[in-house]
Amino acid sequence: MDAARAARNASGVVSTAGDSVLNRSIMQLLEHVDYRLITGGEDLEAIYRLRYKSYLRSGMCGPIASGMFEDRWDNLPNSYRFGVYCYGELASTIRFHYISREHPNSPSVDAYPEILIERLARGETFIDGTRFATDPDSAPAPGVLPFLTLRLAMVASRYFGQNSVLTPVKLEHSNFYARYFNAVQRTEGKVFPGVLAPIALFEIPSGENMRLTLERFPFFRSTPTEQRLMFANPAINRLTPLSIVPTAKYYRDAA
């Protein structure tokens, strides 16, 4: 949700270098990235501290005595919390909820019930991506953290096969999501639970849009094994953290 300086840098990198250079750069960086499905302990505290640092810096939240940012949705049974580690250092974090008629609880459902409640009742399903936070000081290169982090949303999409991905974002970041994911704005900016800045709901359609995005950006691809490791069980149900190596370079259409 808070791409901040990294998202702005990303737009500049791609606008001058083109998709092919971006693809080569990210594929090379994935050699030094692992994704960690966070369960508890020091890893969980680390992503909460990163959220707080990022949100405080960007004006998304005020001072919190604990120095950590967590909320009531973190421990839901349909919650997946991830840390993105570059060269062994935590560089960004994001959380997903897979929401359906059977599991309708997530931040976006609470924030935008007028948009989502009826659609869930009709049987639509969504991935709700929230609490995106980055540490630009730990970025392996300028502007890459949004791509390395949001790759997780593409892996989730391949696993769940949902109708669309929901992403609540600041309006100043909307061009990034529209340009690279064909995101469609569904609401005006409004108060979003837990943060100070107005947030608008954007929706990234699946189906043909997903196919074209994976074709344009091969680093978003993943094998079924990677998909299962990430999303077969929510992090809250695991006893230990699980580190997952990205598999874009191993991807084959027949996998």
PDB file of N, CA, C and O in Angstrom, residues 191-250:
ATOM      1  N   VAL A 191     -11.012   7.571   4.089  1.00  0.00           N
ATOM      2  CA  VAL A 191     -10.330   7.083   5.281  1.00  0.00           C
ATOM      3  C   VAL A 191     -10.242   5.565   5.226  1.00  0.00           C
ATOM      4  O   VAL A 191     -11.225   4.878   4.945  1.00  0.00           O
ATOM      5  N   PHE A 192      -9.043   5.070   5.464  1.00  0.00           N
ATOM      6  CA  PHE A 192      -8.803   3.625   5.479  1.00  0.00           C
ATOM      7  C   PHE A 192      -8.355   3.227   6.873  1.00  0.00           C
ATOM      8  O   PHE A 192      -7.562   3.935   7.495  1.00  0.00           O
ATOM      9  N   PRO A 193      -8.860   2.120   7.394  1.00  0.00           N
ATOM     10  CA  PRO A 193      -8.551   1.752   8.778  1.00  0.00           C
ATOM     11  C   PRO A 193      -7.057   1.681   9.064  1.00  0.00           C
ATOM     12  O   PRO A 193      -6.301   1.031   8.354  1.00  0.00           O
ATOM     13  N   GLY A 194      -6.648   2.404  10.095  1.00  0.00           N
ATOM     14  CA  GLY A 194      -5.287   2.295  10.593  1.00  0.00           C
ATOM     15  C   GLY A 194      -4.282   3.268  10.025  1.00  0.00           C
ATOM     16  O   GLY A 194      -3.170   3.372  10.535  1.00  0.00           O
ATOM     17  N   VAL A 195      -4.629   4.006   8.956  1.00  0.00           N
ATOM     18  CA  VAL A 195      -3.680   4.947   8.367  1.00  0.00           C
ATOM     19  C   VAL A 195      -4.313   6.327   8.249  1.00  0.00           C
ATOM     20  O   VAL A 195      -5.540   6.476   8.272  1.00  0.00           O
ATOM     21  N   LEU A 196      -3.457   7.339   8.105  1.00  0.00           N
ATOM     22  CA  LEU A 196      -3.928   8.713   8.111  1.00  0.00           C
ATOM     23  C   LEU A 196      -4.270   9.240   6.722  1.00  0.00           C
ATOM     24  O   LEU A 196      -5.163  10.075   6.580  1.00  0.00           O
ATOM     25  N   ALA A 197      -3.567   8.778   5.702  1.00  0.00           N
ATOM     26  CA  ALA A 197      -3.766   9.317   4.355  1.00  0.00           C
ATOM     27  C   ALA A 197      -5.012   8.728   3.703  1.00  0.00           C
ATOM     28  O   ALA A 197      -5.356   7.565   3.937  1.00  0.00           O
ATOM     29  N   PRO A 198      -5.714   9.525   2.874  1.00  0.00           N
ATOM     30  CA  PRO A 198      -6.849   8.973   2.121  1.00  0.00           C
ATOM     31  C   PRO A 198      -6.373   7.868   1.160  1.00  0.00           C
ATOM     32  O   PRO A 198      -5.338   7.998   0.514  1.00  0.00           O
ATOM     33  N   ILE A 199      -7.163   6.810   1.085  1.00  0.00           N
ATOM     34  CA  ILE A 199      -6.807   5.646   0.283  1.00  0.00           C
ATOM     35  C   ILE A 199      -7.959   5.320  -0.659  1.00  0.00           C
ATOM     36  O   ILE A 199      -9.124   5.343  -0.261  1.00  0.00           O
ATOM     37  N   ALA A 200      -7.634   5.020  -1.913  1.00  0.00           N
ATOM     38  CA  ALA A 200      -8.634   4.607  -2.899  1.00  0.00           C
ATOM     39  C   ALA A 200      -8.458   3.127  -3.201  1.00  0.00           C
ATOM     40  O   ALA A 200      -7.344   2.598  -3.165  1.00  0.00           O
ATOM     41  N   LEU A 201      -9.555   2.464  -3.513  1.00  0.00           N
ATOM     42  CA  LEU A 201      -9.506   1.055  -3.860  1.00  0.00           C
ATOM     43  C   LEU A 201      -9.300   0.900  -5.361  1.00  0.00           C
ATOM     44  O   LEU A 201     -10.054   1.438  -6.163  1.00  0.00           O
ATOM     45  N   PHE A 202      -8.259   0.136  -5.729  1.00  0.00           N
ATOM     46  CA  PHE A 202      -8.010  -0.212  -7.118  1.00  0.00           C
ATOM     47  C   PHE A 202      -8.161  -1.722  -7.268  1.00  0.00           C
ATOM     48  O   PHE A 202      -7.883  -2.490  -6.342  1.00  0.00           O
ATOM     49  N   GLU A 203      -8.582  -2.132  -8.461  1.00  0.00           N
ATOM     50  CA  GLU A 203      -8.828  -3.539  -8.740  1.00  0.00           C
ATOM     51  C   GLU A 203      -8.035  -3.958  -9.972  1.00  0.00           C
ATOM     52  O   GLU A 203      -8.082  -3.286 -11.013  1.00  0.00           O
ATOM     53  N   ILE A 204      -7.298  -5.053  -9.842  1.00  0.00           N
ATOM     54  CA  ILE A 204      -6.519  -5.596 -10.951  1.00  0.00           C
ATOM     55  C   ILE A 204      -7.229  -6.845 -11.457  1.00  0.00           C
ATOM     56  O   ILE A 204      -7.262  -7.872 -10.767  1.00  0.00           O
ATOM     57  N   PRO A 205      -7.836  -6.801 -12.640  1.00  0.00           N
ATOM     58  CA  PRO A 205      -8.591  -7.955 -13.145  1.00  0.00           C
ATOM     59  C   PRO A 205      -7.677  -9.146 -13.414  1.00  0.00           C
ATOM     60  O   PRO A 205      -6.501  -8.999 -13.742  1.00  0.00           O
ATOM     61  N   SER A 206      -8.221 -10.334 -13.282  1.00  0.00           N
ATOM     62  CA  SER A 206      -7.491 -11.558 -13.614  1.00  0.00           C
ATOM     63  C   SER A 206      -7.787 -11.949 -15.064  1.00  0.00           C
ATOM     64  O   SER A 206      -8.070 -11.095 -15.889  1.00  0.00           O
ATOM     65  N   GLY A 207      -7.722 -13.218 -15.378  1.00  0.00           N
ATOM     66  CA  GLY A 207      -8.040 -13.674 -16.729  1.00  0.00           C
ATOM     67  C   GLY A 207      -7.060 -13.179 -17.760  1.00  0.00           C
ATOM     68  O   GLY A 207      -5.844 -13.309 -17.609  1.00  0.00           O
ATOM     69  N   GLU A 208      -7.552 -12.592 -18.838  1.00  0.00           N
ATOM     70  CA  GLU A 208      -6.721 -12.147 -19.941  1.00  0.00           C
ATOM     71  C   GLU A 208      -5.720 -11.094 -19.493  1.00  0.00           C
ATOM     72  O   GLU A 208      -4.570 -11.065 -19.950  1.00  0.00           O
ATOM     73  N   ASN A 209      -6.128 -10.220 -18.592  1.00  0.00           N
ATOM     74  CA  ASN A 209      -5.207  -9.208 -18.094  1.00  0.00           C
ATOM     75  C   ASN A 209      -4.003  -9.852 -17.416  1.00  0.00           C
ATOM     76  O   ASN A 209      -2.861  -9.434 -17.594  1.00  0.00           O
ATOM     77  N   MET A 210      -4.254 -10.892 -16.619  1.00  0.00           N
ATOM     78  CA  MET A 210      -3.165 -11.592 -15.953  1.00  0.00           C
ATOM     79  C   MET A 210      -2.230 -12.243 -16.979  1.00  0.00           C
ATOM     80  O   MET A 210      -0.999 -12.182 -16.846  1.00  0.00           O
ATOM     81  N   ARG A 211      -2.804 -12.869 -17.992  1.00  0.00           N
ATOM     82  CA  ARG A 211      -1.985 -13.524 -19.019  1.00  0.00           C
ATOM     83  C   ARG A 211      -1.069 -12.516 -19.703  1.00  0.00           C
ATOM     84  O   ARG A 211       0.130 -12.784 -19.907  1.00  0.00           O
ATOM     85  N   LEU A 212      -1.604 -11.363 -20.058  1.00  0.00           N
ATOM     86  CA  LEU A 212      -0.816 -10.347 -20.745  1.00  0.00           C
ATOM     87  C   LEU A 212       0.274  -9.775 -19.844  1.00  0.00           C
ATOM     88  O   LEU A 212       1.386  -9.481 -20.303  1.00  0.00           O
ATOM     89  N   THR A 213      -0.028  -9.612 -18.558  1.00  0.00           N
ATOM     90  CA  THR A 213       0.969  -9.099 -17.621  1.00  0.00           C
ATOM     91  C   THR A 213       2.128 -10.076 -17.472  1.00  0.00           C
ATOM     92  O   THR A 213       3.301  -9.682 -17.471  1.00  0.00           O
ATOM     93  N   LEU A 214       1.829 -11.368 -17.363  1.00  0.00           N
ATOM     94  CA  LEU A 214       2.878 -12.372 -17.248  1.00  0.00           C
ATOM     95  C   LEU A 214       3.699 -12.465 -18.533  1.00  0.00           C
ATOM     96  O   LEU A 214       4.906 -12.728 -18.493  1.00  0.00           O
ATOM     97  N   GLU A 215       3.062 -12.243 -19.653  1.00  0.00           N
ATOM     98  CA  GLU A 215       3.776 -12.259 -20.931  1.00  0.00           C
ATOM     99  C   GLU A 215       4.708 -11.062 -21.039  1.00  0.00           C
ATOM    100  O   GLU A 215       5.840 -11.170 -21.523  1.00  0.00           O
ATOM    101  N   ARG A 216       4.250  -9.922 -20.563  1.00  0.00           N
ATOM    102  CA  ARG A 216       5.050  -8.690 -20.640  1.00  0.00           C
ATOM    103  C   ARG A 216       6.207  -8.704 -19.645  1.00  0.00           C
ATOM    104  O   ARG A 216       7.301  -8.219 -19.949  1.00  0.00           O
ATOM    105  N   PHE A 217       5.959  -9.280 -18.449  1.00  0.00           N
ATOM    106  CA  PHE A 217       6.961  -9.267 -17.383  1.00  0.00           C
ATOM    107  C   PHE A 217       7.211 -10.707 -16.910  1.00  0.00           C
ATOM    108  O   PHE A 217       6.589 -11.166 -15.947  1.00  0.00           O
ATOM    109  N   PRO A 218       8.117 -11.419 -17.539  1.00  0.00           N
ATOM    110  CA  PRO A 218       8.340 -12.828 -17.192  1.00  0.00           C
ATOM    111  C   PRO A 218       8.801 -13.050 -15.757  1.00  0.00           C
ATOM    112  O   PRO A 218       8.637 -14.157 -15.225  1.00  0.00           O
ATOM    113  N   PHE A 219       9.377 -12.030 -15.116  1.00  0.00           N
ATOM    114  CA  PHE A 219       9.823 -12.221 -13.737  1.00  0.00           C
ATOM    115  C   PHE A 219       8.658 -12.417 -12.776  1.00  0.00           C
ATOM    116  O   PHE A 219       8.862 -12.842 -11.635  1.00  0.00           O
ATOM    117  N   PHE A 220       7.436 -12.129 -13.205  1.00  0.00           N
ATOM    118  CA  PHE A 220       6.258 -12.377 -12.375  1.00  0.00           C
ATOM    119  C   PHE A 220       5.825 -13.849 -12.424  1.00  0.00           C
ATOM    120  O   PHE A 220       4.972 -14.265 -11.643  1.00  0.00           O
ATOM    121  N   ARG A 221       6.370 -14.635 -13.329  1.00  0.00           N
ATOM    122  CA  ARG A 221       5.951 -16.024 -13.467  1.00  0.00           C
ATOM    123  C   ARG A 221       6.440 -16.856 -12.286  1.00  0.00           C
ATOM    124  O   ARG A 221       7.406 -16.502 -11.607  1.00  0.00           O
ATOM    125  N   SER A 222       5.789 -17.986 -12.076  1.00  0.00           N
ATOM    126  CA  SER A 222       6.163 -18.867 -10.969  1.00  0.00           C
ATOM    127  C   SER A 222       5.732 -20.294 -11.290  1.00  0.00           C
ATOM    128  O   SER A 222       4.797 -20.520 -12.055  1.00  0.00           O
ATOM    129  N   THR A 223       6.413 -21.250 -10.692  1.00  0.00           N
ATOM    130  CA  THR A 223       6.042 -22.647 -10.855  1.00  0.00           C
ATOM    131  C   THR A 223       4.955 -23.014  -9.845  1.00  0.00           C
ATOM    132  O   THR A 223       4.792 -22.360  -8.812  1.00  0.00           O
ATOM    133  N   PRO A 224       4.200 -24.079 -10.121  1.00  0.00           N
ATOM    134  CA  PRO A 224       3.208 -24.538  -9.143  1.00  0.00           C
ATOM    135  C   PRO A 224       3.807 -24.848  -7.780  1.00  0.00           C
ATOM    136  O   PRO A 224       3.154 -24.647  -6.750  1.00  0.00           O
ATOM    137  N   THR A 225       5.047 -25.316  -7.742  1.00  0.00           N
ATOM    138  CA  THR A 225       5.689 -25.612  -6.456  1.00  0.00           C
ATOM    139  C   THR A 225       5.852 -24.346  -5.624  1.00  0.00           C
ATOM    140  O   THR A 225       5.543 -24.327  -4.425  1.00  0.00           O
ATOM    141  N   GLU A 226       6.333 -23.275  -6.249  1.00  0.00           N
ATOM    142  CA  GLU A 226       6.465 -22.014  -5.524  1.00  0.00           C
ATOM    143  C   GLU A 226       5.102 -21.515  -5.056  1.00  0.00           C
ATOM    144  O   GLU A 226       4.954 -21.041  -3.918  1.00  0.00           O
ATOM    145  N   GLN A 227       4.102 -21.640  -5.903  1.00  0.00           N
ATOM    146  CA  GLN A 227       2.764 -21.192  -5.529  1.00  0.00           C
ATOM    147  C   GLN A 227       2.244 -21.939  -4.308  1.00  0.00           C
ATOM    148  O   GLN A 227       1.688 -21.344  -3.383  1.00  0.00           O
ATOM    149  N   ARG A 228       2.431 -23.252  -4.286  1.00  0.00           N
ATOM    150  CA  ARG A 228       1.953 -24.051  -3.153  1.00  0.00           C
ATOM    151  C   ARG A 228       2.714 -23.723  -1.876  1.00  0.00           C
ATOM    152  O   ARG A 228       2.122 -23.630  -0.789  1.00  0.00           O
ATOM    153  N   LEU A 229       4.034 -23.552  -1.981  1.00  0.00           N
ATOM    154  CA  LEU A 229       4.817 -23.230  -0.796  1.00  0.00           C
ATOM    155  C   LEU A 229       4.365 -21.920  -0.164  1.00  0.00           C
ATOM    156  O   LEU A 229       4.323 -21.778   1.060  1.00  0.00           O
ATOM    157  N   MET A 230       4.006 -20.961  -1.007  1.00  0.00           N
ATOM    158  CA  MET A 230       3.602 -19.667  -0.489  1.00  0.00           C
ATOM    159  C   MET A 230       2.194 -19.662   0.088  1.00  0.00           C
ATOM    160  O   MET A 230       1.942 -19.026   1.120  1.00  0.00           O
ATOM    161  N   PHE A 231       1.263 -20.371  -0.565  1.00  0.00           N
ATOM    162  CA  PHE A 231      -0.142 -20.129  -0.252  1.00  0.00           C
ATOM    163  C   PHE A 231      -0.960 -21.359   0.116  1.00  0.00           C
ATOM    164  O   PHE A 231      -2.158 -21.244   0.342  1.00  0.00           O
ATOM    165  N   ALA A 232      -0.348 -22.527   0.201  1.00  0.00           N
ATOM    166  CA  ALA A 232      -1.132 -23.695   0.575  1.00  0.00           C
ATOM    167  C   ALA A 232      -1.629 -23.604   2.013  1.00  0.00           C
ATOM    168  O   ALA A 232      -2.668 -24.167   2.354  1.00  0.00           O
ATOM    169  N   ASN A 233      -0.887 -22.886   2.862  1.00  0.00           N
ATOM    170  CA  ASN A 233      -1.303 -22.680   4.258  1.00  0.00           C
ATOM    171  C   ASN A 233      -1.026 -21.242   4.655  1.00  0.00           C
ATOM    172  O   ASN A 233       0.088 -20.754   4.425  1.00  0.00           O
ATOM    173  N   PRO A 234      -1.992 -20.563   5.264  1.00  0.00           N
ATOM    174  CA  PRO A 234      -1.709 -19.214   5.766  1.00  0.00           C
ATOM    175  C   PRO A 234      -0.571 -19.240   6.772  1.00  0.00           C
ATOM    176  O   PRO A 234      -0.354 -20.222   7.473  1.00  0.00           O
ATOM    177  N   ALA A 235       0.172 -18.147   6.855  1.00  0.00           N
ATOM    178  CA  ALA A 235       1.315 -18.085   7.767  1.00  0.00           C
ATOM    179  C   ALA A 235       0.906 -18.333   9.208  1.00  0.00           C
ATOM    180  O   ALA A 235       1.661 -18.891   9.992  1.00  0.00           O
ATOM    181  N   ILE A 236      -0.296 -17.919   9.568  1.00  0.00           N
ATOM    182  CA  ILE A 236      -0.741 -18.069  10.944  1.00  0.00           C
ATOM    183  C   ILE A 236      -0.851 -19.535  11.346  1.00  0.00           C
ATOM    184  O   ILE A 236      -0.794 -19.877  12.533  1.00  0.00           O
ATOM    185  N   ASN A 237      -0.987 -20.436  10.371  1.00  0.00           N
ATOM    186  CA  ASN A 237      -1.152 -21.854  10.670  1.00  0.00           C
ATOM    187  C   ASN A 237       0.161 -22.635  10.649  1.00  0.00           C
ATOM    188  O   ASN A 237       0.168 -23.838  10.872  1.00  0.00           O
ATOM    189  N   ARG A 238       1.267 -21.967  10.387  1.00  0.00           N
ATOM    190  CA  ARG A 238       2.563 -22.642  10.328  1.00  0.00           C
ATOM    191  C   ARG A 238       3.302 -22.469  11.645  1.00  0.00           C
ATOM    192  O   ARG A 238       3.174 -21.457  12.315  1.00  0.00           O
ATOM    193  N   LEU A 239       4.125 -23.443  11.987  1.00  0.00           N
ATOM    194  CA  LEU A 239       4.870 -23.394  13.237  1.00  0.00           C
ATOM    195  C   LEU A 239       6.181 -22.639  13.095  1.00  0.00           C
ATOM    196  O   LEU A 239       6.683 -22.074  14.059  1.00  0.00           O
ATOM    197  N   THR A 240       6.766 -22.641  11.911  1.00  0.00           N
ATOM    198  CA  THR A 240       8.049 -21.977  11.694  1.00  0.00           C
ATOM    199  C   THR A 240       7.997 -21.166  10.409  1.00  0.00           C
ATOM    200  O   THR A 240       7.224 -21.468   9.498  1.00  0.00           O
ATOM    201  N   PRO A 241       8.834 -20.110  10.309  1.00  0.00           N
ATOM    202  CA  PRO A 241       8.892 -19.350   9.060  1.00  0.00           C
ATOM    203  C   PRO A 241       9.331 -20.243   7.898  1.00  0.00           C
ATOM    204  O   PRO A 241      10.044 -21.217   8.087  1.00  0.00           O
ATOM    205  N   LEU A 242       8.895 -19.870   6.711  1.00  0.00           N
ATOM    206  CA  LEU A 242       9.241 -20.641   5.519  1.00  0.00           C
ATOM    207  C   LEU A 242       9.842 -19.702   4.492  1.00  0.00           C
ATOM    208  O   LEU A 242       9.209 -18.733   4.075  1.00  0.00           O
ATOM    209  N   SER A 243      11.089 -19.940   4.107  1.00  0.00           N
ATOM    210  CA  SER A 243      11.749 -19.157   3.073  1.00  0.00           C
ATOM    211  C   SER A 243      11.540 -19.827   1.728  1.00  0.00           C
ATOM    212  O   SER A 243      11.709 -21.041   1.599  1.00  0.00           O
ATOM    213  N   ILE A 244      11.196 -19.025   0.717  1.00  0.00           N
ATOM    214  CA  ILE A 244      10.838 -19.538  -0.593  1.00  0.00           C
ATOM    215  C   ILE A 244      11.670 -18.820  -1.647  1.00  0.00           C
ATOM    216  O   ILE A 244      11.681 -17.580  -1.704  1.00  0.00           O
ATOM    217  N   VAL A 245      12.350 -19.571  -2.478  1.00  0.00           N
ATOM    218  CA  VAL A 245      13.172 -19.002  -3.541  1.00  0.00           C
ATOM    219  C   VAL A 245      12.299 -18.762  -4.768  1.00  0.00           C
ATOM    220  O   VAL A 245      11.540 -19.639  -5.179  1.00  0.00           O
ATOM    221  N   PRO A 246      12.368 -17.574  -5.378  1.00  0.00           N
ATOM    222  CA  PRO A 246      11.565 -17.319  -6.583  1.00  0.00           C
ATOM    223  C   PRO A 246      11.951 -18.241  -7.726  1.00  0.00           C
ATOM    224  O   PRO A 246      13.133 -18.576  -7.895  1.00  0.00           O
ATOM    225  N   THR A 247      10.968 -18.659  -8.513  1.00  0.00           N
ATOM    226  CA  THR A 247      11.194 -19.674  -9.548  1.00  0.00           C
ATOM    227  C   THR A 247      10.973 -19.165 -10.956  1.00  0.00           C
ATOM    228  O   THR A 247      10.806 -19.957 -11.879  1.00  0.00           O
ATOM    229  N   ALA A 248      10.979 -17.860 -11.171  1.00  0.00           N
ATOM    230  CA  ALA A 248      10.689 -17.329 -12.507  1.00  0.00           C
ATOM    231  C   ALA A 248      11.637 -17.892 -13.558  1.00  0.00           C
ATOM    232  O   ALA A 248      11.239 -18.187 -14.684  1.00  0.00           O
ATOM    233  N   LYS A 249      12.914 -18.074 -13.187  1.00  0.00           N
ATOM    234  CA  LYS A 249      13.876 -18.548 -14.194  1.00  0.00           C
ATOM    235  C   LYS A 249      13.649 -20.012 -14.559  1.00  0.00           C
ATOM    236  O   LYS A 249      14.146 -20.474 -15.586  1.00  0.00           O
ATOM    237  N   TYR A 250      12.934 -20.742 -13.725  1.00  0.00           N
ATOM    238  CA  TYR A 250      12.668 -22.148 -14.009  1.00  0.00           C
ATOM    239  C   TYR A 250      11.327 -22.361 -14.700  1.00  0.00           C
ATOM    240  O   TYR A 250      10.956 -23.487 -15.013  1.00  0.00           O
TER     241      TYR A 250
END
